Short mmCIF file of C-alpha atoms in Angstrom, two decimals:
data_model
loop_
_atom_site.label_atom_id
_atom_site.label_comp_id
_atom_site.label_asym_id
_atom_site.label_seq_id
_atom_site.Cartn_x
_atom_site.Cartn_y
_atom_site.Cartn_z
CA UNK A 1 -1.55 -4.06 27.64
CA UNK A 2 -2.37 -7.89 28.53
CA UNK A 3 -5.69 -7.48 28.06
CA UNK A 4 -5.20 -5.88 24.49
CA UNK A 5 -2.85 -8.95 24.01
CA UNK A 6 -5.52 -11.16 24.87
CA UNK A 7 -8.06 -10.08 22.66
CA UNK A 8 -5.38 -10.08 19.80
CA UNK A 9 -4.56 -13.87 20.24
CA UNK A 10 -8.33 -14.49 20.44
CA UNK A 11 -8.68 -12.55 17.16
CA UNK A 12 -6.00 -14.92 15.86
CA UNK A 13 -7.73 -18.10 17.50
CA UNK A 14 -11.46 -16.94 15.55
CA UNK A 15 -9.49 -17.06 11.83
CA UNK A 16 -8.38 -20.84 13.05
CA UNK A 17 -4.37 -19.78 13.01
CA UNK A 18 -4.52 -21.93 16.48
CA UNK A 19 -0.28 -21.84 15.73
CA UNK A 20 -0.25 -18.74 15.57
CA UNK A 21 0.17 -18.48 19.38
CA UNK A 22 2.85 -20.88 20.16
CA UNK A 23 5.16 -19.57 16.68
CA UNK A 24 4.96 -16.18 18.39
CA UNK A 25 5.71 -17.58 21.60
CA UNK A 26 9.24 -18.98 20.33
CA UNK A 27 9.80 -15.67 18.48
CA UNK A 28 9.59 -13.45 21.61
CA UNK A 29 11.77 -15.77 23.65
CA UNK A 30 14.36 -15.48 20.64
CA UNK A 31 15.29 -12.01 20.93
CA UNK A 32 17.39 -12.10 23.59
CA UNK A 33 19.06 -14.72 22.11
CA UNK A 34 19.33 -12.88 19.00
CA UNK A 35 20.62 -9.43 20.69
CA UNK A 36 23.47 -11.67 22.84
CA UNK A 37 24.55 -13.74 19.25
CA UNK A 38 24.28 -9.84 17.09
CA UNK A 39 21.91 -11.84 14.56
CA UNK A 40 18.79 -12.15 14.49
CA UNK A 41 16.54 -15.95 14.76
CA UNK A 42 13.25 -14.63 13.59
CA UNK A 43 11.54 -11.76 11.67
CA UNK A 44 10.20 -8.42 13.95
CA UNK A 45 7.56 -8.64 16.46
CA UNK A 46 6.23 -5.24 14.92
CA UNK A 47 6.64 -3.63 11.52
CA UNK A 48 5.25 0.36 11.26
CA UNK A 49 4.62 1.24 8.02
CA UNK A 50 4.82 4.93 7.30
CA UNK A 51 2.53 5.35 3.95
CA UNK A 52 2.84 9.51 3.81
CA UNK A 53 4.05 11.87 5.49
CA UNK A 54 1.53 14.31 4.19
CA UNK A 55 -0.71 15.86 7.15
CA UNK A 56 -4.02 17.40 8.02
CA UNK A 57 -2.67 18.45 11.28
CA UNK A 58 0.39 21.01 12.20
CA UNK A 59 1.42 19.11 15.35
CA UNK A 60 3.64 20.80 17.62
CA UNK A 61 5.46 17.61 18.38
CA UNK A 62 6.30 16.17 15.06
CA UNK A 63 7.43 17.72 11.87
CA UNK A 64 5.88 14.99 9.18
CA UNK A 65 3.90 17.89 7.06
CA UNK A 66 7.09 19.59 7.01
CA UNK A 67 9.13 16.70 5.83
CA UNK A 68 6.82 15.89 3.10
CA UNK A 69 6.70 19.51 1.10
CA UNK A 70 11.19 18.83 1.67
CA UNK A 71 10.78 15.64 0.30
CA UNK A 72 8.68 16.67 -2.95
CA UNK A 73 10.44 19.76 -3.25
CA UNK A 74 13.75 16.88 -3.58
CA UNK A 75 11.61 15.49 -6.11
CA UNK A 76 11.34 12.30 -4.95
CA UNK A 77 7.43 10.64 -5.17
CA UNK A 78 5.21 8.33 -2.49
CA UNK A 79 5.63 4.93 -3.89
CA UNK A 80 2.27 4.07 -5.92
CA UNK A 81 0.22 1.24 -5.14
CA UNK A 82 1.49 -1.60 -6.46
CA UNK A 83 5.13 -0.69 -4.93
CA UNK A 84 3.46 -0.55 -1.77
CA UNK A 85 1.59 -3.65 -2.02
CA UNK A 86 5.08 -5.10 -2.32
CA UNK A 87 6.46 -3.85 0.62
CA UNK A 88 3.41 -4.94 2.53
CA UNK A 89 4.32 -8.58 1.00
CA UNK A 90 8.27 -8.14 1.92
CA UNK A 91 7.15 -7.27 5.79
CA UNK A 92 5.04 -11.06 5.37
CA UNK A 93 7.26 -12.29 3.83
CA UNK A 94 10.07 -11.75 6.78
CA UNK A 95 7.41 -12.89 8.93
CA UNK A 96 6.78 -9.91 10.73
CA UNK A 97 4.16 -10.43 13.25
CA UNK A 98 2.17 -7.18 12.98
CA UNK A 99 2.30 -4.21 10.91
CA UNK A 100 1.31 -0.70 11.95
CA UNK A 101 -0.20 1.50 9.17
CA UNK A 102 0.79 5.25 9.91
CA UNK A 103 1.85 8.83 8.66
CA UNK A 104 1.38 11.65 8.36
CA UNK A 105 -2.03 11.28 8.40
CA UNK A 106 -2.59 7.50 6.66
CA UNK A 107 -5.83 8.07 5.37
CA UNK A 108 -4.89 10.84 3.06
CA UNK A 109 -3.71 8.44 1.06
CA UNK A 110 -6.76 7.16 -1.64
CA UNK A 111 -5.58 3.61 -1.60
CA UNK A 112 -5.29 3.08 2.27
CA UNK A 113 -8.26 0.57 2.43
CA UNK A 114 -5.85 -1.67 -0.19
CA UNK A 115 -2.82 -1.55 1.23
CA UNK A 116 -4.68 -2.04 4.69
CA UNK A 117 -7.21 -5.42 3.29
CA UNK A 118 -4.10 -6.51 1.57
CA UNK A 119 -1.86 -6.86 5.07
CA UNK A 120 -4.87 -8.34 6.55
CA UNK A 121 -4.72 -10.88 4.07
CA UNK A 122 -1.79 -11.59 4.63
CA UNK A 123 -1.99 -12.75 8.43
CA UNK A 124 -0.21 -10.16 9.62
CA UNK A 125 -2.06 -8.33 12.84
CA UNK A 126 -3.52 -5.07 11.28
CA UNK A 127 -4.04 -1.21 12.89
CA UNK A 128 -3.99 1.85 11.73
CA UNK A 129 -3.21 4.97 13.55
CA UNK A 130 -5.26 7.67 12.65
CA UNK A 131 -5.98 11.67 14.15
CA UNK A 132 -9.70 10.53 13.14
CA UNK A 133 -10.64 14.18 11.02
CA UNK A 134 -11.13 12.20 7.89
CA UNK A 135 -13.40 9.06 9.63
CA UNK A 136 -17.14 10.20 8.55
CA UNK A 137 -19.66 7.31 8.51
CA UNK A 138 -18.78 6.08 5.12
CA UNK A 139 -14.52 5.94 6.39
CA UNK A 140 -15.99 3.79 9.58
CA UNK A 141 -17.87 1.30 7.93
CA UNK A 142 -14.87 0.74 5.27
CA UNK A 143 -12.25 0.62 8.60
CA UNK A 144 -14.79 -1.70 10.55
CA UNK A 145 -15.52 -4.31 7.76
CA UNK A 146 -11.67 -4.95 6.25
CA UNK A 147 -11.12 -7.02 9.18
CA UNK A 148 -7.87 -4.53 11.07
CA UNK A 149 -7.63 -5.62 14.18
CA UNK A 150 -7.62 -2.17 15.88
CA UNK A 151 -8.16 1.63 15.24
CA UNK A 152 -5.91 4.15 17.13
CA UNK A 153 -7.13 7.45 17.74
CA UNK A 154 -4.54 10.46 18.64
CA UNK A 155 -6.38 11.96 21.34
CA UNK A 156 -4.39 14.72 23.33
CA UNK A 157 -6.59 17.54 25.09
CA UNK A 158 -10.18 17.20 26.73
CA UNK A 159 -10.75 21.12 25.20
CA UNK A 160 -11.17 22.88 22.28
CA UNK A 161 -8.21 24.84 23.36
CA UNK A 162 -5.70 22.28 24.32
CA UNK A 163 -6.43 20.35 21.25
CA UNK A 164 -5.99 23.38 18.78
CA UNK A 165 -2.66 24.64 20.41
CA UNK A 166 -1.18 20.57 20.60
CA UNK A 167 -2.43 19.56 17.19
CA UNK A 168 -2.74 22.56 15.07
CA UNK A 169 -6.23 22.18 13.78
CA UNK A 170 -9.44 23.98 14.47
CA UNK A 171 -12.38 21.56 15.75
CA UNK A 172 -9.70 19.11 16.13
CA UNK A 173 -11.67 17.80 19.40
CA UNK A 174 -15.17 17.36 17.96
CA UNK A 175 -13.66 15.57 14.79
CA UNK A 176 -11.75 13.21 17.02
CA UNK A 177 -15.02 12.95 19.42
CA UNK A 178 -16.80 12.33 16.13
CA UNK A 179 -14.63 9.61 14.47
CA UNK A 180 -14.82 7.45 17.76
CA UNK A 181 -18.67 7.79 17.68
CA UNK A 182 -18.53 7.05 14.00
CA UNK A 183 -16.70 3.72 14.33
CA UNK A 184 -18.45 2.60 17.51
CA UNK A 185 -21.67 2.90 15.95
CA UNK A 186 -20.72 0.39 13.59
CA UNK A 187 -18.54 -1.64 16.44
CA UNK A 188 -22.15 -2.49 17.61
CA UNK A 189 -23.57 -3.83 14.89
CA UNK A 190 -20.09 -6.18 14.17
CA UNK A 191 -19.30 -6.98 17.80
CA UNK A 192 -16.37 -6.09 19.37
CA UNK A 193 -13.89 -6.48 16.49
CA UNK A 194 -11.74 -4.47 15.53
CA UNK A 195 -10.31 -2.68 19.07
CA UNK A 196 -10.95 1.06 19.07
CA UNK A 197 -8.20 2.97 20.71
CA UNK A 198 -6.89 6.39 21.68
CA UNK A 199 -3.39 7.51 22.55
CA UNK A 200 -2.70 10.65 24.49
CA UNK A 201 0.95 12.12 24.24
CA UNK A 202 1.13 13.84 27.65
CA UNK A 203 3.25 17.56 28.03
CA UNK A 204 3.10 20.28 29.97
CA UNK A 205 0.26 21.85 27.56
CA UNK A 206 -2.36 18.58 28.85
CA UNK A 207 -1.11 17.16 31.69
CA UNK A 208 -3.77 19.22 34.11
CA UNK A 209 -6.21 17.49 31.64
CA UNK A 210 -5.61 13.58 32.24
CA UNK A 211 -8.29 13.14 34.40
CA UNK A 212 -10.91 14.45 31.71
CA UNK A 213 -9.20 12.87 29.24
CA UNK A 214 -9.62 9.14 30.65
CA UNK A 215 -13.44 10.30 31.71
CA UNK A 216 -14.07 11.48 28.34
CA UNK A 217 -13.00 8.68 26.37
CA UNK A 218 -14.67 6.11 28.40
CA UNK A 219 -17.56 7.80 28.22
CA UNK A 220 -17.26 7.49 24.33
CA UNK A 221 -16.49 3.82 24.85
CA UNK A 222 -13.23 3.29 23.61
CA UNK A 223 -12.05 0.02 24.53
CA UNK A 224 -8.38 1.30 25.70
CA UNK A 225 -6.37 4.13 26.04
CA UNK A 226 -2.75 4.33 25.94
CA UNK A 227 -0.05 7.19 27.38
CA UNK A 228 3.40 8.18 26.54
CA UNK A 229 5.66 11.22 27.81
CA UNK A 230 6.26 13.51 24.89
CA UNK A 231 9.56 13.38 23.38
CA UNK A 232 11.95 16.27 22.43
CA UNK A 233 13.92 15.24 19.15
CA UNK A 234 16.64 17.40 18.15
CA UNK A 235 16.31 17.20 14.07
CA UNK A 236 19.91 15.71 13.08
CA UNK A 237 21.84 16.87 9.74
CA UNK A 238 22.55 13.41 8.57
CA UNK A 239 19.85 13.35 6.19
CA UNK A 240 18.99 15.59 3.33
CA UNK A 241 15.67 16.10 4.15
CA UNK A 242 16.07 17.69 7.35
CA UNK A 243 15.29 21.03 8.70
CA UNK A 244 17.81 23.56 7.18
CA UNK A 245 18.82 24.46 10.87
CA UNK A 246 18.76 22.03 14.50
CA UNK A 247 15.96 22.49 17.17
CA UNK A 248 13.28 20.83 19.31
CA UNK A 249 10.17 19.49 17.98
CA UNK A 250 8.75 23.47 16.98
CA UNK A 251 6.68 23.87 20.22
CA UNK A 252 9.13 24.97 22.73
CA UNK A 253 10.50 24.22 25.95
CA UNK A 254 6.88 24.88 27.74
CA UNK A 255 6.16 21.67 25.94
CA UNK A 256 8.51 19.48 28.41
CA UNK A 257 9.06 18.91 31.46
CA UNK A 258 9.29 22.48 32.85
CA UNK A 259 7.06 21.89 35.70
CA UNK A 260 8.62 18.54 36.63
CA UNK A 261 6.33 18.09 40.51
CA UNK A 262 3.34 18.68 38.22
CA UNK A 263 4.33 16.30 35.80
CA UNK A 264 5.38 13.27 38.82
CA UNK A 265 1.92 14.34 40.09
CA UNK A 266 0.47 12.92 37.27
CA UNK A 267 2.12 10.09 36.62
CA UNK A 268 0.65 9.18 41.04
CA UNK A 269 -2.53 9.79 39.52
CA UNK A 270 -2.22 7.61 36.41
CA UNK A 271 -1.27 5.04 38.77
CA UNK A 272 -4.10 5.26 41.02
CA UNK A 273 -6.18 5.37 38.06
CA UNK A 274 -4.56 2.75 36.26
CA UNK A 275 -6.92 -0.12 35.38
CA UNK A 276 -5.73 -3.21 33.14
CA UNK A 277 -8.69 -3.70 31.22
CA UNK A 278 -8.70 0.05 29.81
CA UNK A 279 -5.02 1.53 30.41
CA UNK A 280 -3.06 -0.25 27.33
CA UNK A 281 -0.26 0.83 29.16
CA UNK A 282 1.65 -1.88 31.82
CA UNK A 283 1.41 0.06 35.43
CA UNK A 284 5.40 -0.82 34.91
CA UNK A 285 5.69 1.47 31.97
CA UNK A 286 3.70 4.00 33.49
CA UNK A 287 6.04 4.15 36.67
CA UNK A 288 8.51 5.15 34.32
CA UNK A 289 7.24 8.51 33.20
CA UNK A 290 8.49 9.70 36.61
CA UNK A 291 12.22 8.39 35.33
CA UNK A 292 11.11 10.17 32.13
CA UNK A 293 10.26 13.35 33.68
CA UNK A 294 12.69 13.59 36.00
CA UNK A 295 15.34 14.08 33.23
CA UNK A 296 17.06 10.93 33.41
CA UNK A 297 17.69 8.31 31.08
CA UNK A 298 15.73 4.68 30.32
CA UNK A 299 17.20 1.94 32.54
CA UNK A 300 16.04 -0.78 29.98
CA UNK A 301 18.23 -2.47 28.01
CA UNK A 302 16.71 -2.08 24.63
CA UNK A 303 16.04 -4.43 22.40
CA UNK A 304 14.22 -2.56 19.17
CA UNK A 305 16.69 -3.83 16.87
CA UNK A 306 15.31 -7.23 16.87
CA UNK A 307 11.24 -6.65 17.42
CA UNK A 308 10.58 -3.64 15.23
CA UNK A 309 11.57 -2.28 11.58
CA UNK A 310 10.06 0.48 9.89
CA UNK A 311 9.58 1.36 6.40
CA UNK A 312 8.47 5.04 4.34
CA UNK A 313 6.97 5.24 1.47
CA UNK A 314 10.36 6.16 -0.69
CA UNK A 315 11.16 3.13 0.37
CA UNK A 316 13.78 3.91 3.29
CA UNK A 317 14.61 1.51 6.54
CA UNK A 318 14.46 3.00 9.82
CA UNK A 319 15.45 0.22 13.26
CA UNK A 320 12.97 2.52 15.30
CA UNK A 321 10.73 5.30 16.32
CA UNK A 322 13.50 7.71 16.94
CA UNK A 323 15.56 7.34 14.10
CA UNK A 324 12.24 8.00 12.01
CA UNK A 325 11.78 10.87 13.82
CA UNK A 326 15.08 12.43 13.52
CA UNK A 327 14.86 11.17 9.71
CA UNK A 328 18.18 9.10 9.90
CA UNK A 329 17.54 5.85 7.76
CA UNK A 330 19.45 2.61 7.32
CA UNK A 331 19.19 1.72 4.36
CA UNK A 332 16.51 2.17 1.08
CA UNK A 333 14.78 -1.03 -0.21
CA UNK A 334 13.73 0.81 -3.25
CA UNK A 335 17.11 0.64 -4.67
CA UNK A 336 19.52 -0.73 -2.58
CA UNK A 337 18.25 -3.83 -0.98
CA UNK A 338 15.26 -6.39 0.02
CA UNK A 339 13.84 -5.76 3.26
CA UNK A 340 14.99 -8.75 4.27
CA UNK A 341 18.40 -8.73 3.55
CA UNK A 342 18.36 -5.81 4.76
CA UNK A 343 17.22 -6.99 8.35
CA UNK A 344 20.01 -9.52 8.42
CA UNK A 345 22.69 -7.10 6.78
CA UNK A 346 25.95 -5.86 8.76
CA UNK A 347 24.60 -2.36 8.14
CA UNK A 348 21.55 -3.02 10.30
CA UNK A 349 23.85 -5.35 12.96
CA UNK A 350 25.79 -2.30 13.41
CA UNK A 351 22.91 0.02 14.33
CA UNK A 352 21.74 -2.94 16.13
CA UNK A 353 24.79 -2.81 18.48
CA UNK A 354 24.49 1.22 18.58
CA UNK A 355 20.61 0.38 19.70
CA UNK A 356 21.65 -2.15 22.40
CA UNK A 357 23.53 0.87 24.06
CA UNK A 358 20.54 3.63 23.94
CA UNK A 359 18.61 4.69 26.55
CA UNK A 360 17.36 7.99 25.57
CA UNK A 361 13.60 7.37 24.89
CA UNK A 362 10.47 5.87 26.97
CA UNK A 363 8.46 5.25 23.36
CA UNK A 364 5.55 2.86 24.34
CA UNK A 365 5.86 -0.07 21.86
CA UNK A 366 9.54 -0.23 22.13
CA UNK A 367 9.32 0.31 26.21
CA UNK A 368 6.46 -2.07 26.87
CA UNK A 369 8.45 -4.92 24.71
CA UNK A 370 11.93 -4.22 26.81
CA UNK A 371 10.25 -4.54 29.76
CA UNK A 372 9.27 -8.22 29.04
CA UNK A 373 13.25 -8.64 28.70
CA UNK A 374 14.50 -6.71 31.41
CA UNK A 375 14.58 -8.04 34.97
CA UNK A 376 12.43 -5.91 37.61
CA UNK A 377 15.66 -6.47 39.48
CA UNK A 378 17.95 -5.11 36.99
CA UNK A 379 15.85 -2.00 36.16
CA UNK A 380 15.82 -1.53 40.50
CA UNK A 381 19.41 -2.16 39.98
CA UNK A 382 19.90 0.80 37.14
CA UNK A 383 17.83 3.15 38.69
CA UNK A 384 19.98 3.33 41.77
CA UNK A 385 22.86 3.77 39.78
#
């Protein structure tokens, strides 16, 4: 994770933003302020920007594809390009530090490399996470040359097998293994800007896999790799484009944490593996996949409400990763509000103070930032407990 940090601030340093650094700086060490005062002293840390829900995967652990045929079938529209362009402005505009372009599957969308060139204009730090089916040569070179500042690659199985039953699609391993070639080919020729990444979401369905996983991927050359625990989201009712009926995430109970020795066993050998110049995960936040799988709940005191915000492309608020995923918004800047009164409206303070109180997910952006706010002592302290 620091060394990923590193390379982002040098990225920042290259483009001559040399305040950059220390405006950041005073923004991280005001959210703790923020969270103990209930309002916040700066824009978010990280914006995620979810331009479709629309899918060329059937994951088992997400139900975006679903959501989008609900949402049409509602008759309600993706926001067209210049609506978009305007939110990208709004998250600049509230001074959001970096903004995460995702889905769904992003590129589906035809005017992804505009809404991505435009936040890069914008100074905003730039990635877009990607399953990688869509990346032939001509996708890579447009990706490498807008100037993003990294790629992320969903990456979950190290067979044919794994990544067909976890991700839904056929060949879904050699079009992953072949969008990572893709873009490093061109890497090369640019240097080592942007960062090519993967992410592996680990379950009971890949966690005998880990090992060839982290093998495989170096051997492609991806500069890091990041982990988090799969999470089990029961769908809520509060919004009208949920599932007709509550479950799990579609692909079972096998998916968990069933086999819960197995599952500690791998987070020992992530450890032992661990190395900071290729794991973007801390070795902190990787200790706590055995909290994770063991059932119990996050001893961080979360503070998501003032780093991150998330906006869809209807146009609806969401304070984090969760809430996105159980489709429970805040608040709709497409006819409601501005994003940024919206960020320093009671109706996100209150969710704020509902957020201060969670501790039901391990999510890796929202984890690794906590655990710059939380005490080693106090987690020690919570764990005990």
């Amino acid at each position: 994770m620091r060394e990923t940090y590193y390379k982002l601030i040098f990225n920042q340093l290259k483009r001559g933003r040399f305040l950059w650094f220390p405006a950041q700086m005073w923004k991280y060490l005001t959210i703790p302020v923020s969270q103990k005062i209930e309002r916040p002293l700066s824009g978010p840390i990280n914006g995620s920007f979810f331009v479709t829900y629309r899918c060329n995967s059937d994951c088992v652990m997400c139900d975006y594809p679903q959501r989008a045929g609900r949402i049409k079938g509602a008759g309600l529209e993706e926001f067209d390009t210049k609506r978009m362009l305007e939110i990208i402005h709004d998250f600049a505009a509230l001074g959001t530090t970096g903004l995460g372009f995702t889905g769904g599957e992003a590129l589906l969308r035809k005017d992804i490399f505009t809404l991505l060139k435009a936040s890069v204009d914008s100074g905003m730090i730039t990635n877009i996470s990607t399953n990688g089916y869509l990346i032939d040569e001509a996708v890579a070179r447009e990706l490498m040359n807008i100037g993003l500042d990294s790629i992320n690659i969903s990456f979950d199985g190290a067979t044919d097998e794994t990544f067909e039953k976890l991700r839904g699609t056929k060949n879904g391993l050699k079009k992953a293994v072949k969008a990572i070639e893709n873009l490093k080919n061109f890497q090369k020729r640019k240097g080592d800007s942007p960062m090519i990444n993967a992410v592996t979401v680990i379950s009971s369905k890949n966690a005998d896999e880990i090992e060839d996983i982290i093998k495989l991927l170096k051997g492609l050359g991806v500069d890091h790799l990041g982990f988090m625990p799969i999470h089990d989201f029961s769908f809520k009712k509060t919004s009208p484009f949920s599932p007709p009926s509550e479950g799990g995430e579609g692909g079972g109970e096998d998916l968990f944490y069933t086999e819960r020795e197995k599952m500690e066993g791998i987070v020992d050998k992530l450890m032992i593996n661990w190395e900071n110049q290729f794991f973007e995960n801390s070795l902190r936040y990787i200790s706590l996949f055995k909290t994770c799988f063991e059932g119990k709940k996050n001893p961080l005191q979360c503070y998501v409400g003032y780093s991150h915000i998330m906006v869809d492309c209807y146009g609806r608020v969401f304070p984090c990763w969760p809430w996105i995923e159980r489709d429970v918004s805040v608040g709709n800047i497409h006819n409601e509000t501005s994003l940024r009164e919206l960020w320093y409206s009671d109706k996100l303070k209150e969710a704020r103070r509902e957020l201060s109180q969670c501790h039901e997910c391990f999510w890796n952006c929202h984890t690794e930032l906590n655990l710059l706010f939380n005490s080693p002592q106090s987690v020690s302290r919570h764990l005990r407990q």
